[in-house]
Amino acid sequence: MVNKNALRAGAVSAGTTLMMLLMSSPASALVRDDGDDPGPGLSVAATLGLYVALPIVSFLVITGLVMMGDKSRKQSG
């Protein structure tokens, strides 16, 4: 027997995803709007640094801080 809550959650998720895809129009991003003033493009290195390296470094820093806090609690207890 199918769980009705799971079926309902799947239907809501699928509907929300479909509506977001239909309402977003990436093709209109090629058309310039009045007052549009884009900055200079990012280089490949800047893009990789911003969207790959920075999140990984942030994750490692947060993980290190959590592990340091966890170890200090174990030693004192």
PDB file of C-alpha atoms in Angstrom:
ATOM      1  CA  MET A   1       0.000   0.000   0.000  1.00  0.00           C
ATOM      2  CA  VAL A   2       1.319   3.432  -0.943  1.00  0.00           C
ATOM      3  CA  ASN A   3       1.809   5.921   1.853  1.00  0.00           C
ATOM      4  CA  LYS A   4      -0.533   8.834   1.104  1.00  0.00           C
ATOM      5  CA  ASN A   5       1.756  11.383   2.783  1.00  0.00           C
ATOM      6  CA  ALA A   6       4.688  10.312   0.614  1.00  0.00           C
ATOM      7  CA  LEU A   7       2.517  10.472  -2.492  1.00  0.00           C
ATOM      8  CA  ARG A   8       1.262  13.926  -1.526  1.00  0.00           C
ATOM      9  CA  ALA A   9       4.808  15.157  -0.810  1.00  0.00           C
ATOM     10  CA  GLY A  10       5.987  13.839  -4.181  1.00  0.00           C
ATOM     11  CA  ALA A  11       3.124  15.534  -5.993  1.00  0.00           C
ATOM     12  CA  VAL A  12       3.793  18.855  -4.253  1.00  0.00           C
ATOM     13  CA  SER A  13       7.521  18.617  -5.002  1.00  0.00           C
ATOM     14  CA  ALA A  14       6.919  17.760  -8.640  1.00  0.00           C
ATOM     15  CA  GLY A  15       4.360  20.539  -9.021  1.00  0.00           C
ATOM     16  CA  THR A  16       6.618  23.103  -7.394  1.00  0.00           C
ATOM     17  CA  THR A  17       9.559  22.091  -9.580  1.00  0.00           C
ATOM     18  CA  LEU A  18       7.436  22.234 -12.715  1.00  0.00           C
ATOM     19  CA  MET A  19       6.073  25.674 -11.844  1.00  0.00           C
ATOM     20  CA  MET A  20       9.562  27.016 -11.121  1.00  0.00           C
ATOM     21  CA  LEU A  21      10.814  25.706 -14.462  1.00  0.00           C
ATOM     22  CA  LEU A  22       7.875  27.185 -16.333  1.00  0.00           C
ATOM     23  CA  MET A  23       8.071  30.577 -14.629  1.00  0.00           C
ATOM     24  CA  SER A  24      11.812  31.006 -15.065  1.00  0.00           C
ATOM     25  CA  SER A  25      12.839  31.974 -18.531  1.00  0.00           C
ATOM     26  CA  PRO A  26      16.567  31.691 -19.101  1.00  0.00           C
ATOM     27  CA  ALA A  27      16.174  32.604 -22.765  1.00  0.00           C
ATOM     28  CA  SER A  28      15.169  36.136 -21.806  1.00  0.00           C
ATOM     29  CA  ALA A  29      18.507  36.545 -20.075  1.00  0.00           C
ATOM     30  CA  LEU A  30      19.949  37.224 -23.525  1.00  0.00           C
ATOM     31  CA  VAL A  31      17.775  40.321 -23.902  1.00  0.00           C
ATOM     32  CA  ARG A  32      19.258  43.427 -22.295  1.00  0.00           C
ATOM     33  CA  ASP A  33      16.930  45.467 -20.088  1.00  0.00           C
ATOM     34  CA  ASP A  34      16.905  49.244 -19.685  1.00  0.00           C
ATOM     35  CA  GLY A  35      19.391  50.262 -17.037  1.00  0.00           C
ATOM     36  CA  ASP A  36      21.213  46.936 -17.257  1.00  0.00           C
ATOM     37  CA  ASP A  37      24.852  47.517 -16.368  1.00  0.00           C
ATOM     38  CA  PRO A  38      26.679  44.175 -16.082  1.00  0.00           C
ATOM     39  CA  GLY A  39      30.143  44.101 -14.634  1.00  0.00           C
ATOM     40  CA  PRO A  40      33.161  42.454 -16.186  1.00  0.00           C
ATOM     41  CA  GLY A  41      33.048  38.688 -16.561  1.00  0.00           C
ATOM     42  CA  LEU A  42      34.898  36.335 -14.238  1.00  0.00           C
ATOM     43  CA  SER A  43      37.924  34.413 -15.400  1.00  0.00           C
ATOM     44  CA  VAL A  44      37.986  30.624 -15.136  1.00  0.00           C
ATOM     45  CA  ALA A  45      40.266  30.794 -12.092  1.00  0.00           C
ATOM     46  CA  ALA A  46      38.037  33.341 -10.355  1.00  0.00           C
ATOM     47  CA  THR A  47      34.929  31.269 -11.100  1.00  0.00           C
ATOM     48  CA  LEU A  48      36.499  28.067  -9.760  1.00  0.00           C
ATOM     49  CA  GLY A  49      37.806  29.882  -6.712  1.00  0.00           C
ATOM     50  CA  LEU A  50      34.462  31.496  -5.939  1.00  0.00           C
ATOM     51  CA  TYR A  51      32.149  28.564  -6.611  1.00  0.00           C
ATOM     52  CA  VAL A  52      34.385  25.552  -5.845  1.00  0.00           C
ATOM     53  CA  ALA A  53      37.340  26.426  -3.612  1.00  0.00           C
ATOM     54  CA  LEU A  54      35.606  28.916  -1.302  1.00  0.00           C
ATOM     55  CA  PRO A  55      32.746  26.547  -0.332  1.00  0.00           C
ATOM     56  CA  ILE A  56      35.195  23.675   0.242  1.00  0.00           C
ATOM     57  CA  VAL A  57      37.449  25.850   2.408  1.00  0.00           C
ATOM     58  CA  SER A  58      34.431  27.151   4.339  1.00  0.00           C
ATOM     59  CA  PHE A  59      33.237  23.595   4.919  1.00  0.00           C
ATOM     60  CA  LEU A  60      36.663  22.516   6.154  1.00  0.00           C
ATOM     61  CA  VAL A  61      36.954  25.495   8.522  1.00  0.00           C
ATOM     62  CA  ILE A  62      33.503  24.865  10.003  1.00  0.00           C
ATOM     63  CA  THR A  63      34.255  21.143  10.310  1.00  0.00           C
ATOM     64  CA  GLY A  64      37.553  21.898  12.057  1.00  0.00           C
ATOM     65  CA  LEU A  65      35.888  24.267  14.514  1.00  0.00           C
ATOM     66  CA  VAL A  66      33.204  21.713  15.332  1.00  0.00           C
ATOM     67  CA  MET A  67      35.781  18.950  15.801  1.00  0.00           C
ATOM     68  CA  MET A  68      37.886  21.183  18.083  1.00  0.00           C
ATOM     69  CA  GLY A  69      34.821  21.950  20.181  1.00  0.00           C
ATOM     70  CA  ASP A  70      33.907  18.285  20.352  1.00  0.00           C
ATOM     71  CA  LYS A  71      37.415  17.185  21.423  1.00  0.00           C
ATOM     72  CA  SER A  72      37.655  19.801  24.165  1.00  0.00           C
ATOM     73  CA  ARG A  73      34.328  18.608  25.579  1.00  0.00           C
ATOM     74  CA  LYS A  74      35.466  14.964  25.588  1.00  0.00           C
ATOM     75  CA  GLN A  75      38.733  15.728  27.393  1.00  0.00           C
ATOM     76  CA  SER A  76      37.103  17.733  30.194  1.00  0.00           C
ATOM     77  CA  GLY A  77      34.311  15.180  30.745  1.00  0.00           C
TER      78      GLY A  77
END
